[in-house]
mmCIF file of C-alpha atoms in Angstrom:
data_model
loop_
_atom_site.group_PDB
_atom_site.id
_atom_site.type_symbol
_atom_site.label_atom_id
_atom_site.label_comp_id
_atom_site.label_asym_id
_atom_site.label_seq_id
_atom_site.Cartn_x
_atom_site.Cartn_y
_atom_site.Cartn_z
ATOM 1 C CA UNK O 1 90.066 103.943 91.198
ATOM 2 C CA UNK O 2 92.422 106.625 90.268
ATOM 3 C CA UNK O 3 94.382 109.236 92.251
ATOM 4 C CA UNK O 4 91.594 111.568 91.262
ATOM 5 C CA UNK O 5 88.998 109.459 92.475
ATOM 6 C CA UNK O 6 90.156 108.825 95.836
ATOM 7 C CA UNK O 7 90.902 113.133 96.129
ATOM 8 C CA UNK O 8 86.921 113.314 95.004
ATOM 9 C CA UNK O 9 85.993 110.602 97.334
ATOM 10 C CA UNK O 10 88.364 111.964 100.448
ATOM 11 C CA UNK O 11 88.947 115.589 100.479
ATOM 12 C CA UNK O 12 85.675 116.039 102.098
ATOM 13 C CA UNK O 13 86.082 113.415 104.363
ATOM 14 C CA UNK O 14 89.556 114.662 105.386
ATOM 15 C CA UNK O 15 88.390 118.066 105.814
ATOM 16 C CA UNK O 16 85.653 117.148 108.039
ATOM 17 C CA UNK O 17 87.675 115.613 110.287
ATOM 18 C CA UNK O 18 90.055 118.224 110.548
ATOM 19 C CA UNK O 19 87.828 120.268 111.599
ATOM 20 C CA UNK O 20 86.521 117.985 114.129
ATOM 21 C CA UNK O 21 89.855 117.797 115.389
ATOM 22 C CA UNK O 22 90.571 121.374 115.950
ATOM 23 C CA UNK O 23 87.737 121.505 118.129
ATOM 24 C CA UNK O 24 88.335 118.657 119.732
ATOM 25 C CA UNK O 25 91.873 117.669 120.285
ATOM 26 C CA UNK O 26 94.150 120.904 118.452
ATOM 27 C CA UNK O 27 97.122 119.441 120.338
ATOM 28 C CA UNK O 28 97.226 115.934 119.477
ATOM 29 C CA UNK O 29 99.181 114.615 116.985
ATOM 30 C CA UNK O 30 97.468 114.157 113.487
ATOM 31 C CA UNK O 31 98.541 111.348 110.981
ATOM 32 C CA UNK O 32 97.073 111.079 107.674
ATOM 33 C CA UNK O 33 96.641 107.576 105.637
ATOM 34 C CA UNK O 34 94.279 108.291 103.339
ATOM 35 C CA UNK O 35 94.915 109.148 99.969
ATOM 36 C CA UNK O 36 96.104 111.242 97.894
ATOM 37 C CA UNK O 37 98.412 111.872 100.751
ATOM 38 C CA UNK O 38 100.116 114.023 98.621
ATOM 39 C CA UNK O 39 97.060 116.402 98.676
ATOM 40 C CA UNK O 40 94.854 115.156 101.947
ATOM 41 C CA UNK O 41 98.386 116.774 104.319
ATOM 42 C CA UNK O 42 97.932 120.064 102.515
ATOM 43 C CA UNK O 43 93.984 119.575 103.243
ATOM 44 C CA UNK O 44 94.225 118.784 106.941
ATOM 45 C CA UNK O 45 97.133 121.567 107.450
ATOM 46 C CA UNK O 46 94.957 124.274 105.585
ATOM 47 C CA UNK O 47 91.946 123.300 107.763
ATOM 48 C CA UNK O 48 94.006 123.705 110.854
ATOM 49 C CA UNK O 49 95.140 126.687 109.626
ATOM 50 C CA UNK O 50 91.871 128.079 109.020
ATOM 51 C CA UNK O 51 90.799 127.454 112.755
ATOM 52 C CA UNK O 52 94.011 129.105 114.176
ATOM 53 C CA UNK O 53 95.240 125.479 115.329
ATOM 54 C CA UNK O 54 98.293 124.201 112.890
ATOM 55 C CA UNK O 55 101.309 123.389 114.415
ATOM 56 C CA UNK O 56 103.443 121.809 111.433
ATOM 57 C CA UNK O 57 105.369 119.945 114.145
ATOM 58 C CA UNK O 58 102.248 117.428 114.618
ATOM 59 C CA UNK O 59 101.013 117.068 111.192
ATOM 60 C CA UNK O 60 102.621 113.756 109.619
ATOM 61 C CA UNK O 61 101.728 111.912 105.907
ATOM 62 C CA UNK O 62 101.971 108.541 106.630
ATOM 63 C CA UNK O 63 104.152 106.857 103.738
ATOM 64 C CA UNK O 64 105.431 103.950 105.774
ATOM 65 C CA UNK O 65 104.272 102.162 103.435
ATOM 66 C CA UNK O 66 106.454 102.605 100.370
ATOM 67 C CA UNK O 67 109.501 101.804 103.064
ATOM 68 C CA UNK O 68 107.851 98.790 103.885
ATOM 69 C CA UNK O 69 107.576 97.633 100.608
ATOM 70 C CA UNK O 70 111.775 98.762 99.851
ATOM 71 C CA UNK O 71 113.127 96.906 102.326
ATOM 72 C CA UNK O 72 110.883 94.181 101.564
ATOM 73 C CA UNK O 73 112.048 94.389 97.638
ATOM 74 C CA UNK O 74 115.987 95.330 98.215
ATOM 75 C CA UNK O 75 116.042 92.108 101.057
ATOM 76 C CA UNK O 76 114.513 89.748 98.181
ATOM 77 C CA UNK O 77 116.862 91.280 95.463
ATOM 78 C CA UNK O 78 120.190 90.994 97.380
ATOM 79 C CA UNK O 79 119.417 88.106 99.758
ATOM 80 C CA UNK O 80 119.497 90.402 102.824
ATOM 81 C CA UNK O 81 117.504 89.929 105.992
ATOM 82 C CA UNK O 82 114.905 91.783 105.581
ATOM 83 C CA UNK O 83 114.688 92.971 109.213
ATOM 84 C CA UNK O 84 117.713 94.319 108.995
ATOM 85 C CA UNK O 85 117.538 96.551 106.167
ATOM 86 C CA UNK O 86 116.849 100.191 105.847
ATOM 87 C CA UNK O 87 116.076 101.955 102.747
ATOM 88 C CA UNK O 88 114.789 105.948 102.711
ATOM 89 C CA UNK O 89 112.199 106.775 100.418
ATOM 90 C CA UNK O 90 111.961 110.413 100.096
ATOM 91 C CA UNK O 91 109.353 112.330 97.990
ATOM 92 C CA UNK O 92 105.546 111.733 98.231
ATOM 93 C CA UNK O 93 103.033 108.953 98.341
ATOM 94 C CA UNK O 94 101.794 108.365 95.099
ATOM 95 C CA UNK O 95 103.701 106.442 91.441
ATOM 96 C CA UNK O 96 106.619 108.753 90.233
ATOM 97 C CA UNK O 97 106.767 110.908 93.505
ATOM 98 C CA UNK O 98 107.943 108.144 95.288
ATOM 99 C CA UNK O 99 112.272 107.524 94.928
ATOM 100 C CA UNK O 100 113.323 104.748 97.319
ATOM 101 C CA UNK O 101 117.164 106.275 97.839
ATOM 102 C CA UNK O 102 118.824 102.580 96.718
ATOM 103 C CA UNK O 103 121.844 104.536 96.231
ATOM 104 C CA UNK O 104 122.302 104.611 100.130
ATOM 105 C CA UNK O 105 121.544 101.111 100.977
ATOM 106 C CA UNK O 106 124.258 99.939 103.460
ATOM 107 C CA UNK O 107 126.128 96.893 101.116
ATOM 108 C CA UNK O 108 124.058 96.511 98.254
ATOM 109 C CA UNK O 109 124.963 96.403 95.160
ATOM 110 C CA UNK O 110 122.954 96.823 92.189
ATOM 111 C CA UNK O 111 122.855 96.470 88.177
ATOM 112 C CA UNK O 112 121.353 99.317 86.289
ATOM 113 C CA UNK O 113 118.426 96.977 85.360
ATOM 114 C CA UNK O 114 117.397 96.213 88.430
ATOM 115 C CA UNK O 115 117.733 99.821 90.059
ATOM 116 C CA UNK O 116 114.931 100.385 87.517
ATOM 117 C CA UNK O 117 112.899 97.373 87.967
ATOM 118 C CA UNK O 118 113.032 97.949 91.974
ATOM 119 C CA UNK O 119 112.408 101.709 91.818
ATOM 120 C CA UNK O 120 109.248 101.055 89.299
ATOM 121 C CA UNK O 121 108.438 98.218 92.100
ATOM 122 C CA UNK O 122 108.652 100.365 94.714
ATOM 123 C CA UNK O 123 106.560 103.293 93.252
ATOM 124 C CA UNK O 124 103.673 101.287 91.966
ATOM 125 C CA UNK O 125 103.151 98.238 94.461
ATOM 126 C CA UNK O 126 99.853 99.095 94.780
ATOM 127 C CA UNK O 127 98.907 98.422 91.299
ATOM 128 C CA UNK O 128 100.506 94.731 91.781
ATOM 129 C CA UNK O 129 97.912 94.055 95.332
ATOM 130 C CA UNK O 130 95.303 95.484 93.011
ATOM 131 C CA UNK O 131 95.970 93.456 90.202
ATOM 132 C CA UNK O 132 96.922 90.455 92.097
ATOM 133 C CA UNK O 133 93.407 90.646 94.031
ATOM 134 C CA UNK O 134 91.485 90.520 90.319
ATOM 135 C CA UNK O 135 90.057 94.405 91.207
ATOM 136 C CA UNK O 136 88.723 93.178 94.372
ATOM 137 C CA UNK O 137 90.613 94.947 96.475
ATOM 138 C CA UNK O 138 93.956 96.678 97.261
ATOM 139 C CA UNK O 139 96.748 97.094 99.529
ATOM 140 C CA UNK O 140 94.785 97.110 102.998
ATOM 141 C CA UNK O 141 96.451 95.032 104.984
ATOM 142 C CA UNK O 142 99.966 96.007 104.525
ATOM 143 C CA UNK O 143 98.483 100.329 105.142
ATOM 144 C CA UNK O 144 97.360 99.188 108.530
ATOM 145 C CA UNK O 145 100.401 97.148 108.997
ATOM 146 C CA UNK O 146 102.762 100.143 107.221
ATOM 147 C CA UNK O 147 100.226 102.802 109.409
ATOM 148 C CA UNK O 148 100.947 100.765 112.879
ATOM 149 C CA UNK O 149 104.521 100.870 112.166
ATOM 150 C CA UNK O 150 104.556 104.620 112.585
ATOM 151 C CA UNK O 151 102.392 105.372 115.028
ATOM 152 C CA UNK O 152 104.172 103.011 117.415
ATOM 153 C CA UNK O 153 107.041 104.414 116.384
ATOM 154 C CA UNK O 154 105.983 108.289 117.175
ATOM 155 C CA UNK O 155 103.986 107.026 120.418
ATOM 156 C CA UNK O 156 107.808 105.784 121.363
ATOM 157 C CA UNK O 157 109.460 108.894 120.361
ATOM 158 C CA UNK O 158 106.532 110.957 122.284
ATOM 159 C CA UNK O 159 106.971 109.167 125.665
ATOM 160 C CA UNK O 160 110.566 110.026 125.374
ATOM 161 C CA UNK O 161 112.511 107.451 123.456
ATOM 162 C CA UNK O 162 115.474 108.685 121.657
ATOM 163 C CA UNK O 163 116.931 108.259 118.417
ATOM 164 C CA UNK O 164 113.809 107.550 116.499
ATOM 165 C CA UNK O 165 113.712 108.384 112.839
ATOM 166 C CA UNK O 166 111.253 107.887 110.517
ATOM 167 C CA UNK O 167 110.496 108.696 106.798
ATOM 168 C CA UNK O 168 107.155 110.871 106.967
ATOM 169 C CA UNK O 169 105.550 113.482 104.689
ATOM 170 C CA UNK O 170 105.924 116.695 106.309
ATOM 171 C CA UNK O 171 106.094 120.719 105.671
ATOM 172 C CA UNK O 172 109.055 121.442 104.954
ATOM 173 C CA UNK O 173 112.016 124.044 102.924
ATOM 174 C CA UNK O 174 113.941 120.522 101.745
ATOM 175 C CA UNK O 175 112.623 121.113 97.921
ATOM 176 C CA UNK O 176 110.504 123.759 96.668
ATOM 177 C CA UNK O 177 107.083 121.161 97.492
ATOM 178 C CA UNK O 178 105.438 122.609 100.360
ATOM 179 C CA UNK O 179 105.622 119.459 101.606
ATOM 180 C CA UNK O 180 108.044 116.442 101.272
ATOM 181 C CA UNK O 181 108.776 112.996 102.636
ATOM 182 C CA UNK O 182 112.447 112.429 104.141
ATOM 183 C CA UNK O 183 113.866 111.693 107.254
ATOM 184 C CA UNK O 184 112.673 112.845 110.076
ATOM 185 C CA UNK O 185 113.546 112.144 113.870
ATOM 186 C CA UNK O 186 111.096 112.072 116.193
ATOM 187 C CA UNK O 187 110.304 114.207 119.516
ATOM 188 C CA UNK O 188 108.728 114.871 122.592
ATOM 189 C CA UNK O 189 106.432 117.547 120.668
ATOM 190 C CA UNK O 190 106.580 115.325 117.470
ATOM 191 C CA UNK O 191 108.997 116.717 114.840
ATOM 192 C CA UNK O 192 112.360 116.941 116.268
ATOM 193 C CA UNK O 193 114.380 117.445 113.412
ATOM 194 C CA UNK O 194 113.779 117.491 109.518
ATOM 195 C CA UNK O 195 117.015 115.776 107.986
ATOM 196 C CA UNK O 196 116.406 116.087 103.882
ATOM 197 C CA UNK O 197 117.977 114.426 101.312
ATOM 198 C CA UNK O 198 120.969 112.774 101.781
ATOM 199 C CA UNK O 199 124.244 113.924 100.006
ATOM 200 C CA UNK O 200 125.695 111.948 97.629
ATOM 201 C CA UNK O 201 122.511 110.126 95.740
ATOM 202 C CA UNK O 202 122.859 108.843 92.712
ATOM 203 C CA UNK O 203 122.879 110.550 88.897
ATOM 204 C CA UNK O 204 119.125 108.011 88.449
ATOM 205 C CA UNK O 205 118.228 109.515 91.916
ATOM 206 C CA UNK O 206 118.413 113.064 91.484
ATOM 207 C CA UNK O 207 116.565 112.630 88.012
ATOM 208 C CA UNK O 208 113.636 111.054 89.646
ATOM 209 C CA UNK O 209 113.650 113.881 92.306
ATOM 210 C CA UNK O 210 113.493 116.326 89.556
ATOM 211 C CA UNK O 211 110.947 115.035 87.476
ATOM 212 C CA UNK O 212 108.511 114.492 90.493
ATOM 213 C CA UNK O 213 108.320 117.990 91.887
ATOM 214 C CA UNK O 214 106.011 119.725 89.786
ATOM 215 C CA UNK O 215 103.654 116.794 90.237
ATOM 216 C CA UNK O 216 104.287 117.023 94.361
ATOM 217 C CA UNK O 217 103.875 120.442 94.588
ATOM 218 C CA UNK O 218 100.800 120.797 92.105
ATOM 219 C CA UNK O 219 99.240 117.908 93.992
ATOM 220 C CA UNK O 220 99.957 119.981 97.152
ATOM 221 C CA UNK O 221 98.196 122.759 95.294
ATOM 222 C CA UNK O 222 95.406 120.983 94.701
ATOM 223 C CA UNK O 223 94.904 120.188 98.398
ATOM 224 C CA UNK O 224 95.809 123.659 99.324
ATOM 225 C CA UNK O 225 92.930 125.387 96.764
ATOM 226 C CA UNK O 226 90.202 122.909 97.935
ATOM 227 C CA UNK O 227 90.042 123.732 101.394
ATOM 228 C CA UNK O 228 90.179 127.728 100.171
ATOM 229 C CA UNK O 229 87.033 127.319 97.775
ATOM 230 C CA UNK O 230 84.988 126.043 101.088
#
């Protein structure tokens, strides 16, 4: 199933909820799995929108995922624990739109090769689950595992706990997408503070980041124009 499927198959879906959820519960705070994340935010915020309800603040894409998968990936490569690593992936949630920031992980070191090889990993795990499971499937388990992650992690942040941040695909002025995953820490009210990109990535780094906007914000476009033409 393509990236186009799945929009065909869940903007409707995602919509309808939305909607559901502005009657229902405008306060709470929304995460989005399903994909393309990099079009079902836009959907959800422009539904929100459209009932008077949006607060960007409590809108989050879910792409715990892909940071799952890095630290899984760097760990392997380097011998690390993999508990103890932390690798940002900023962008979006689908192939090229996703840069794990290996540039910035603490004591690694890596050869050109296999800052390719891991990026190309990183971006495209899903394809491996899918292949691996013979078509029968795809990367289920390790969403809800990647989509529990989070939400623990925001139900901490939202009960008080300090210090917590979190990759997650929000609105945001960091790039010229309308929305972009980075780090964010976590609040009270939900988004505390939006930190960006860090300074300093790497020459490989900032050409992935500049190839994947038009994609990110056309995708975002997408989103944005179906809930319009309803």
């Amino acid at each position: 199933m393509t990236r186009d499927d799945l929009f065909n198959t869940n903007a409707t879906i995602v919509m309808t909820l939305a909607e559901a959820c502005a009657r229902s519960c405008p306060e709470a705070c929304f995460l989005v799995i399903s994909n393309p994340v990099n079009s079902t935010v836009p959907i959800f915020a422009e539904t929100l929108k459209k009932a008077g309800v949006y607060d960007s603040k409590k809108l989050f894409g879910v792409t715990t995922l892909d940071v799952v998968r890095a630290r899984t990936f760097v760990a392997e490569n380097q011998g690390f624990d993999v508990l103890k690593t932390d690798v940002d992936v900023v962008g979006g949630h689908a192939g090229t739109t996703i840069l794990p920031l290996l540039s910035k992980v603490a004591g690694a070191s890596f050869s050109d090769e296999d800052l390719k090889a891991l990026t190309h990993r990183i971006q495209f795990g899903g394809d491996e689950v899918v292949k691996a499971k013979d078509g029968a499937g795809s990367a289920t388990l390790s969403m809800a595992y990647a989509g529990a992650e989070f939400t623990v992690k925001l139900l901490g942040a939202l009960a008080g706990e300090t210090g917590v941040t979190e990759c997650t695909f929000v609105e945001n002025d960091v790039t010229d997408a309308p929305y972009f995953s980075c780090p964010v820490t976590l609040g009270k009210n939900g988004v505390e503070t939006i930190h960006g990109i860090p300074e300093g990535i790497s020459a490989f780094e900032q050409e992935g980041l500049a190839a994947m906007l038009p994609d990110l914000i056309a995708q975002a476009e997408k989103g944005i124009a179906f809930v319009k033409s309803k």
